[in-house]
Amino acid sequence: MKNTNTKLTSAAATLDQSLTLPCGLTIANRIAKSGMSEQLANRHGSPTPEIEQLYAAWARGGAGLLITGNVMVDGRAFVEPRNAVLESDRFLSAYKLWAKAAHAHGSAIIMQINHPGRVAVLPLLKKPLGPSAVGLDLPAMNIVRIPRAITEVEIHEQIARYATTAALAVQAGFDGVQVHAAHGYLLSQFLSPLANVRTDAWGGSPEKRRRFLIEVVRAVRTAIGPNKALSVKLNSADFQKGGLSQEESLEIALALEAEGIDLLEISGGNYESPAQLGFASSKQAGRDAYFLSYAEALRRRSKLPLMLTGGLRNVELMQRILAEGVVEMIGMARPFAMQPDVAKRLLAGESAAEPPAIPRVGYKPVDAYLQLAWHAAQFRSIAAARDPKPLGGLLRTVLAFAPRMGFNIVTQN
């Protein structure tokens, strides 16, 4: 089911201007909190009061749009322990409270729905699913976590699962969903020529590699209808030699526009090359706006509503790319972990604060995980009504998440 309403409020906008998406959803301003993995569900996958309090704080902080972190479409595969899961109405009342926490303070909220594919952390003792039996190009991971190639029957099952989760999300009061097709998760893996070496109808050419994503988008649109927001998060590139290129990604974006999605979030990178966290060596990822050149290239070919996320901190740069009509929304993630009210500060003309130094060991995949764990600790502080604060050096950072992570893995239902 295509969304044929192409109305946008304006090509040239300011941060404080509202935006009406093609589906009819009006967002109060142009600042969005992009998805980050909160890891604040309970051991069964249900949202908790802590996640409600976290999103209430971000909504009070002025963000026009809140995009949740990973909500799993399949309780048999987790990105991390304590991810939320929505595959039945079992936890629907908790999801309703989550949506209300955002709406009570004026923010729109979209649920990010996802399947980890070959990067699943749990279950530990079971082979994860992937497009092909190709492991991550990381030490040990390409030996101990080789995925099992998903069958065609299982592909159709997962398409149905995305649709089921999407339908339940809008039933719970969310304003729509975001299909996560970036950062090396299952749909992103299917788009990658490195991860997807299939020779059937789901791989072997750009059109076949993107078929899974397109089928998911069609199923989700049918499930949520034309009046709820359907967003997709897409890599501008994988930033790996032989991975998804910018040229192929642009063609995917145009195919998504033809399907009538409401908002495309532009990101990039994956576990092997975490460009989304500023660790890409490629010159394509700039210091201040990692994926701006891609957004500019896509805008020359498309009228699709765009959200740019990655490295944006300077309020003048944000205002410029909005005024030039390059994108319709400004996305940020990590700044919200240290400044829950960063949206209000931006609307007042203040740039986001420089991020504190986070410990590094010099190996990009590990450093990226340290960043994610460091920010998750801040989420717990915000949810408990405490001010975020730096954790200290490497040892304190590891101690802040390693015991908790181990306990959560062992006790995950």
C-alpha positions as a Python dict, from the first residue, in 0.01 Angstrom:
ca = {
    (1, 'M'): (0, 0, 0),
    (2, 'K'): (166, 320, -114),
    (3, 'N'): (130, 652, 62),
    (4, 'T'): (48, 896, -215),
    (5, 'N'): (24, 1208, 6),
    (6, 'T'): (348, 1398, -62),
    (7, 'K'): (273, 1714, 137),
    (8, 'L'): (561, 1881, 320),
    (9, 'T'): (536, 2204, 513),
    (10, 'S'): (831, 2370, 340),
    (11, 'A'): (1151, 2293, 153),
    (12, 'A'): (1339, 2562, 349),
    (13, 'A'): (1281, 2549, 724),
    (14, 'T'): (1418, 2639, 1065),
    (15, 'L'): (1473, 2421, 1370),
    (16, 'D'): (1163, 2556, 1546),
    (17, 'Q'): (932, 2504, 1249),
    (18, 'S'): (683, 2217, 1257),
    (19, 'L'): (689, 1944, 994),
    (20, 'T'): (396, 1749, 855),
    (21, 'L'): (498, 1414, 710),
    (22, 'P'): (320, 1267, 407),
    (23, 'C'): (114, 1040, 636),
    (24, 'G'): (-28, 1348, 813),
    (25, 'L'): (177, 1328, 1134),
    (26, 'T'): (278, 1677, 1247),
    (27, 'I'): (605, 1708, 1440),
    (28, 'A'): (642, 2019, 1656),
    (29, 'N'): (998, 2102, 1550),
    (30, 'R'): (1280, 1967, 1335),
    (31, 'I'): (1486, 1803, 1611),
    (32, 'A'): (1471, 1426, 1649),
    (33, 'K'): (1629, 1195, 1900),
    (34, 'S'): (1761, 910, 1691),
    (35, 'G'): (1743, 552, 1814),
    (36, 'M'): (1991, 429, 2076),
    (37, 'S'): (1983, 94, 2248),
    (38, 'E'): (1847, 165, 2597),
    (39, 'Q'): (1869, -190, 2736),
    (40, 'L'): (1601, -97, 2989),
    (41, 'A'): (1342, -367, 2929),
    (42, 'N'): (1295, -642, 3184),
    (43, 'R'): (1428, -995, 3140),
    (44, 'H'): (1114, -1094, 2949),
    (45, 'G'): (1135, -807, 2699),
    (46, 'S'): (872, -577, 2849),
    (47, 'P'): (932, -200, 2873),
    (48, 'T'): (986, -79, 3230),
    (49, 'P'): (902, 238, 3427),
    (50, 'E'): (1265, 340, 3376),
    (51, 'I'): (1220, 359, 3001),
    (52, 'E'): (902, 563, 3047),
    (53, 'Q'): (1090, 808, 3271),
    (54, 'L'): (1377, 832, 3023),
    (55, 'Y'): (1149, 920, 2734),
    (56, 'A'): (949, 1162, 2946),
    (57, 'A'): (1274, 1344, 3023),
    (58, 'W'): (1366, 1365, 2654),
    (59, 'A'): (1017, 1485, 2566),
    (60, 'R'): (1032, 1754, 2836),
    (61, 'G'): (1368, 1844, 2686),
    (62, 'G'): (1197, 1967, 2372),
    (63, 'A'): (1258, 1705, 2102),
    (64, 'G'): (991, 1715, 1833),
    (65, 'L'): (1039, 1348, 1748),
    (66, 'L'): (1161, 1057, 1961),
    (67, 'I'): (1268, 738, 1784),
    (68, 'T'): (1305, 446, 2020),
    (69, 'G'): (1600, 215, 2037),
    (70, 'N'): (1581, -143, 1915),
    (71, 'V'): (1249, -318, 1965),
    (72, 'M'): (1292, -679, 1862),
    (73, 'V'): (1048, -836, 1617),
    (74, 'D'): (1155, -1186, 1726),
    (75, 'G'): (1206, -1286, 2089),
    (76, 'R'): (1452, -1553, 1974),
    (77, 'A'): (1712, -1294, 1865),
    (78, 'F'): (1843, -998, 2065),
    (79, 'V'): (2090, -724, 1974),
    (80, 'E'): (2169, -698, 2345),
    (81, 'P'): (2015, -838, 2662),
    (82, 'R'): (1729, -630, 2800),
    (83, 'N'): (1614, -516, 2459),
    (84, 'A'): (1239, -470, 2437),
    (85, 'V'): (1042, -730, 2238),
    (86, 'L'): (702, -683, 2074),
    (87, 'E'): (576, -995, 1902),
    (88, 'S'): (236, -1032, 2071),
    (89, 'D'): (0, -827, 2289),
    (90, 'R'): (157, -976, 2603),
    (91, 'F'): (327, -647, 2703),
    (92, 'L'): (95, -408, 2523),
    (93, 'S'): (-6, -217, 2836),
    (94, 'A'): (360, -136, 2910),
    (95, 'Y'): (411, -16, 2553),
    (96, 'K'): (107, 211, 2589),
    (97, 'L'): (266, 373, 2892),
    (98, 'W'): (589, 422, 2696),
    (99, 'A'): (405, 606, 2416),
    (100, 'K'): (206, 814, 2666),
    (101, 'A'): (527, 925, 2839),
    (102, 'A'): (637, 1096, 2518),
    (103, 'H'): (298, 1230, 2414),
    (104, 'A'): (231, 1383, 2757),
    (105, 'H'): (508, 1634, 2692),
    (106, 'G'): (437, 1708, 2326),
    (107, 'S'): (675, 1478, 2141),
    (108, 'A'): (584, 1242, 1861),
    (109, 'I'): (724, 891, 1911),
    (110, 'I'): (812, 628, 1652),
    (111, 'M'): (912, 273, 1738),
    (112, 'Q'): (1230, 139, 1579),
    (113, 'I'): (1174, -227, 1489),
    (114, 'N'): (1464, -457, 1422),
    (115, 'H'): (1612, -806, 1389),
    (116, 'P'): (1986, -841, 1461),
    (117, 'G'): (2057, -1121, 1216),
    (118, 'R'): (2414, -1245, 1239),
    (119, 'V'): (2514, -993, 1511),
    (120, 'A'): (2269, -1129, 1769),
    (121, 'V'): (2421, -1143, 2116),
    (122, 'L'): (2157, -1385, 2240),
    (123, 'P'): (2104, -1672, 2249),
    (124, 'L'): (2475, -1734, 2299),
    (125, 'L'): (2475, -2106, 2224),
    (126, 'K'): (2272, -2097, 1905),
    (127, 'K'): (2381, -2000, 1556),
    (128, 'P'): (2240, -1663, 1458),
    (129, 'L'): (2056, -1613, 1131),
    (130, 'G'): (2209, -1424, 841),
    (131, 'P'): (2152, -1387, 469),
    (132, 'S'): (2445, -1625, 412),
    (133, 'A'): (2681, -1834, 623),
    (134, 'V'): (2931, -1546, 636),
    (135, 'G'): (3062, -1427, 971),
    (136, 'L'): (3169, -1080, 1075),
    (137, 'D'): (3515, -976, 963),
    (138, 'L'): (3631, -942, 1321),
    (139, 'P'): (3874, -1154, 1525),
    (140, 'A'): (3702, -1460, 1676),
    (141, 'M'): (3360, -1353, 1544),
    (142, 'N'): (3442, -1500, 1204),
    (143, 'I'): (3510, -1832, 1377),
    (144, 'V'): (3275, -1870, 1675),
    (145, 'R'): (2964, -1688, 1546),
    (146, 'I'): (2925, -1802, 1187),
    (147, 'P'): (2556, -1752, 1106),
    (148, 'R'): (2321, -2000, 950),
    (149, 'A'): (2180, -1888, 614),
    (150, 'I'): (1815, -1800, 659),
    (151, 'T'): (1576, -2008, 447),
    (152, 'E'): (1314, -1861, 217),
    (153, 'V'): (1039, -1983, 450),
    (154, 'E'): (1210, -1803, 739),
    (155, 'I'): (1246, -1486, 531),
    (156, 'H'): (870, -1476, 481),
    (157, 'E'): (821, -1549, 852),
    (158, 'Q'): (1038, -1250, 945),
    (159, 'I'): (853, -1023, 701),
    (160, 'A'): (533, -1120, 879),
    (161, 'R'): (698, -1053, 1216),
    (162, 'Y'): (794, -698, 1115),
    (163, 'A'): (432, -640, 1013),
    (164, 'T'): (298, -785, 1339),
    (165, 'T'): (528, -569, 1552),
    (166, 'A'): (436, -261, 1349),
    (167, 'A'): (63, -323, 1391),
    (168, 'L'): (106, -372, 1767),
    (169, 'A'): (314, -53, 1789),
    (170, 'V'): (37, 166, 1649),
    (171, 'Q'): (-217, -23, 1859),
    (172, 'A'): (-11, 80, 2162),
    (173, 'G'): (-30, 445, 2059),
    (174, 'F'): (299, 499, 1880),
    (175, 'D'): (284, 743, 1590),
    (176, 'G'): (448, 496, 1355),
    (177, 'V'): (750, 274, 1316),
    (178, 'Q'): (1101, 289, 1182),
    (179, 'V'): (1232, -16, 997),
    (180, 'H'): (1599, -47, 1090),
    (181, 'A'): (1794, -129, 773),
    (182, 'A'): (2130, 16, 882),
    (183, 'H'): (2430, -58, 1106),
    (184, 'G'): (2480, -419, 1004),
    (185, 'Y'): (2155, -571, 1134),
    (186, 'L'): (1955, -828, 937),
    (187, 'L'): (1805, -602, 669),
    (188, 'S'): (2136, -418, 636),
    (189, 'Q'): (2311, -753, 599),
    (190, 'F'): (2086, -841, 307),
    (191, 'L'): (2183, -513, 138),
    (192, 'S'): (2555, -583, 177),
    (193, 'P'): (2740, -767, -103),
    (194, 'L'): (2983, -888, 163),
    (195, 'A'): (2726, -1042, 397),
    (196, 'N'): (2477, -1150, 129),
    (197, 'V'): (2632, -1391, -120),
    (198, 'R'): (2305, -1566, -205),
    (199, 'T'): (2231, -1663, -565),
    (200, 'D'): (1855, -1704, -527),
    (201, 'A'): (1574, -1446, -544),
    (202, 'W'): (1712, -1266, -236),
    (203, 'G'): (2068, -1196, -349),
    (204, 'G'): (2311, -1176, -637),
    (205, 'S'): (2212, -834, -773),
    (206, 'P'): (2128, -495, -619),
    (207, 'E'): (1758, -546, -693),
    (208, 'K'): (1752, -889, -528),
    (209, 'R'): (1958, -776, -227),
    (210, 'R'): (1706, -503, -149),
    (211, 'R'): (1402, -727, -203),
    (212, 'F'): (1381, -828, 165),
    (213, 'L'): (1372, -462, 273),
    (214, 'I'): (1114, -368, 12),
    (215, 'E'): (891, -661, 109),
    (216, 'V'): (918, -562, 476),
    (217, 'V'): (825, -202, 395),
    (218, 'R'): (522, -315, 195),
    (219, 'A'): (406, -549, 471),
    (220, 'V'): (454, -283, 739),
    (221, 'R'): (262, -21, 539),
    (222, 'T'): (-28, -263, 498),
    (223, 'A'): (-17, -333, 873),
    (224, 'I'): (-16, 29, 990),
    (225, 'G'): (-217, 194, 714),
    (226, 'P'): (-153, 522, 530),
    (227, 'N'): (-203, 754, 827),
    (228, 'K'): (79, 633, 1050),
    (229, 'A'): (443, 719, 993),
    (230, 'L'): (664, 466, 816),
    (231, 'S'): (1032, 551, 842),
    (232, 'V'): (1338, 358, 730),
    (233, 'K'): (1690, 394, 867),
    (234, 'L'): (1939, 332, 587),
    (235, 'N'): (2316, 328, 560),
    (236, 'S'): (2455, 584, 320),
    (237, 'A'): (2733, 328, 281),
    (238, 'D'): (2886, 46, 484),
    (239, 'F'): (3232, 212, 476),
    (240, 'Q'): (3388, -123, 392),
    (241, 'K'): (3565, -223, 73),
    (242, 'G'): (3316, -435, -118),
    (243, 'G'): (3024, -345, 110),
    (244, 'L'): (2717, -139, 33),
    (245, 'S'): (2830, 160, -172),
    (246, 'Q'): (2685, 509, -177),
    (247, 'E'): (2575, 459, -537),
    (248, 'E'): (2375, 147, -452),
    (249, 'S'): (2235, 307, -138),
    (250, 'L'): (2103, 599, -342),
    (251, 'E'): (1914, 354, -563),
    (252, 'I'): (1768, 186, -254),
    (253, 'A'): (1653, 525, -126),
    (254, 'L'): (1479, 599, -455),
    (255, 'A'): (1309, 257, -441),
    (256, 'L'): (1189, 338, -88),
    (257, 'E'): (1053, 670, -209),
    (258, 'A'): (857, 483, -475),
    (259, 'E'): (707, 271, -195),
    (260, 'G'): (574, 584, -25),
    (261, 'I'): (770, 587, 301),
    (262, 'D'): (728, 900, 512),
    (263, 'L'): (1082, 963, 638),
    (264, 'L'): (1427, 828, 554),
    (265, 'E'): (1690, 851, 826),
    (266, 'I'): (2041, 862, 682),
    (267, 'S'): (2320, 692, 875),
    (268, 'G'): (2613, 464, 794),
    (269, 'G'): (2853, 195, 909),
    (270, 'N'): (2822, -131, 1097),
    (271, 'Y'): (2997, -342, 1363),
    (272, 'E'): (3308, -382, 1148),
    (273, 'S'): (3328, -14, 1049),
    (274, 'P'): (3125, 193, 1299),
    (275, 'A'): (3097, 513, 1094),
    (276, 'Q'): (2780, 607, 1283),
    (277, 'L'): (2998, 664, 1589),
    (278, 'G'): (3264, 862, 1403),
    (279, 'F'): (3508, 573, 1361),
    (280, 'A'): (3509, 545, 981),
    (281, 'S'): (3845, 602, 815),
    (282, 'S'): (3681, 693, 485),
    (283, 'K'): (3684, 1057, 384),
    (284, 'Q'): (3311, 1019, 313),
    (285, 'A'): (3245, 1062, 683),
    (286, 'G'): (3307, 1425, 772),
    (287, 'R'): (3387, 1552, 1119),
    (288, 'D'): (3075, 1764, 1173),
    (289, 'A'): (2809, 1591, 966),
    (290, 'Y'): (2921, 1241, 880),
    (291, 'F'): (2678, 1173, 595),
    (292, 'L'): (2595, 1519, 462),
    (293, 'S'): (2739, 1458, 115),
    (294, 'Y'): (2505, 1161, 74),
    (295, 'A'): (2204, 1371, 178),
    (296, 'E'): (2300, 1635, -75),
    (297, 'A'): (2337, 1375, -349),
    (298, 'L'): (2001, 1220, -266),
    (299, 'R'): (1825, 1556, -248),
    (300, 'R'): (1929, 1630, -605),
    (301, 'R'): (1734, 1321, -715),
    (302, 'S'): (1453, 1294, -463),
    (303, 'K'): (1181, 1481, -273),
    (304, 'L'): (1170, 1216, -2),
    (305, 'P'): (1158, 1365, 351),
    (306, 'L'): (1507, 1316, 493),
    (307, 'M'): (1650, 1303, 844),
    (308, 'L'): (2028, 1335, 879),
    (309, 'T'): (2196, 1179, 1182),
    (310, 'G'): (2563, 1155, 1273),
    (311, 'G'): (2809, 1412, 1406),
    (312, 'L'): (2573, 1709, 1400),
    (313, 'R'): (2645, 1943, 1691),
    (314, 'N'): (2669, 2298, 1553),
    (315, 'V'): (2338, 2480, 1551),
    (316, 'E'): (2439, 2709, 1264),
    (317, 'L'): (2519, 2411, 1041),
    (318, 'M'): (2185, 2253, 1132),
    (319, 'Q'): (2000, 2573, 1042),
    (320, 'R'): (2189, 2601, 715),
    (321, 'I'): (2112, 2254, 584),
    (322, 'L'): (1747, 2297, 683),
    (323, 'A'): (1726, 2637, 516),
    (324, 'E'): (1885, 2498, 200),
    (325, 'G'): (1626, 2220, 193),
    (326, 'V'): (1889, 1944, 207),
    (327, 'V'): (1696, 1762, 482),
    (328, 'E'): (1371, 1809, 671),
    (329, 'M'): (1481, 1675, 1013),
    (330, 'I'): (1798, 1694, 1220),
    (331, 'G'): (1875, 1374, 1407),
    (332, 'M'): (2100, 1336, 1709),
    (333, 'A'): (2163, 1048, 1944),
    (334, 'R'): (2462, 1071, 2179),
    (335, 'P'): (2408, 1438, 2280),
    (336, 'F'): (2076, 1334, 2437),
    (337, 'A'): (2268, 1107, 2674),
    (338, 'M'): (2453, 1399, 2831),
    (339, 'Q'): (2199, 1678, 2778),
    (340, 'P'): (1841, 1550, 2799),
    (341, 'D'): (1728, 1906, 2720),
    (342, 'V'): (1961, 1951, 2423),
    (343, 'A'): (1664, 2015, 2192),
    (344, 'K'): (1556, 2319, 2398),
    (345, 'R'): (1913, 2446, 2393),
    (346, 'L'): (1930, 2414, 2015),
    (347, 'L'): (1598, 2592, 1975),
    (348, 'A'): (1742, 2874, 2185),
    (349, 'G'): (2038, 2899, 1948),
    (350, 'E'): (2294, 2707, 2157),
    (351, 'S'): (2502, 2432, 1995),
    (352, 'A'): (2522, 2091, 2155),
    (353, 'A'): (2798, 2056, 2410),
    (354, 'E'): (3126, 1897, 2310),
    (355, 'P'): (3110, 1530, 2409),
    (356, 'P'): (3321, 1419, 2705),
    (357, 'A'): (3619, 1198, 2639),
    (358, 'I'): (3522, 833, 2640),
    (359, 'P'): (3799, 576, 2701),
    (360, 'R'): (3941, 397, 2397),
    (361, 'V'): (4163, 96, 2351),
    (362, 'G'): (4253, 170, 1988),
    (363, 'Y'): (4047, -105, 1825),
    (364, 'K'): (3743, 52, 1656),
    (365, 'P'): (3482, -223, 1718),
    (366, 'V'): (3572, -236, 2089),
    (367, 'D'): (3585, 141, 2115),
    (368, 'A'): (3241, 162, 1955),
    (369, 'Y'): (3104, -80, 2213),
    (370, 'L'): (3261, 120, 2495),
    (371, 'Q'): (3075, 424, 2361),
    (372, 'L'): (2744, 240, 2354),
    (373, 'A'): (2792, 102, 2705),
    (374, 'W'): (2902, 444, 2832),
    (375, 'H'): (2590, 608, 2698),
    (376, 'A'): (2366, 331, 2834),
    (377, 'A'): (2496, 418, 3181),
    (378, 'Q'): (2383, 776, 3125),
    (379, 'F'): (2035, 656, 3028),
    (380, 'R'): (2004, 482, 3363),
    (381, 'S'): (2099, 804, 3539),
    (382, 'I'): (1843, 1010, 3346),
    (383, 'A'): (1573, 749, 3412),
    (384, 'A'): (1650, 775, 3784),
    (385, 'A'): (1625, 1158, 3770),
    (386, 'R'): (1998, 1198, 3821),
    (387, 'D'): (2223, 1421, 3614),
    (388, 'P'): (2438, 1241, 3355),
    (389, 'K'): (2809, 1254, 3432),
    (390, 'P'): (3134, 1112, 3291),
    (391, 'L'): (3225, 771, 3423),
    (392, 'G'): (3598, 825, 3443),
    (393, 'G'): (3874, 615, 3287),
    (394, 'L'): (3874, 280, 3111),
    (395, 'L'): (3851, 68, 3428),
    (396, 'R'): (3553, 259, 3566),
    (397, 'T'): (3383, 246, 3229),
    (398, 'V'): (3427, -130, 3204),
    (399, 'L'): (3310, -180, 3562),
    (400, 'A'): (3002, 30, 3492),
    (401, 'F'): (2871, -212, 3232),
    (402, 'A'): (3060, -544, 3228),
    (403, 'P'): (2912, -699, 3546),
    (404, 'R'): (2565, -575, 3454),
    (405, 'M'): (2600, -706, 3099),
    (406, 'G'): (2714, -1046, 3223),
    (407, 'F'): (2427, -1069, 3469),
    (408, 'N'): (2175, -963, 3204),
    (409, 'I'): (2302, -1220, 2955),
    (410, 'V'): (2281, -1502, 3209),
    (411, 'T'): (1933, -1403, 3332),
    (412, 'Q'): (1770, -1303, 3002),
    (413, 'N'): (1452, -1505, 2962),
}
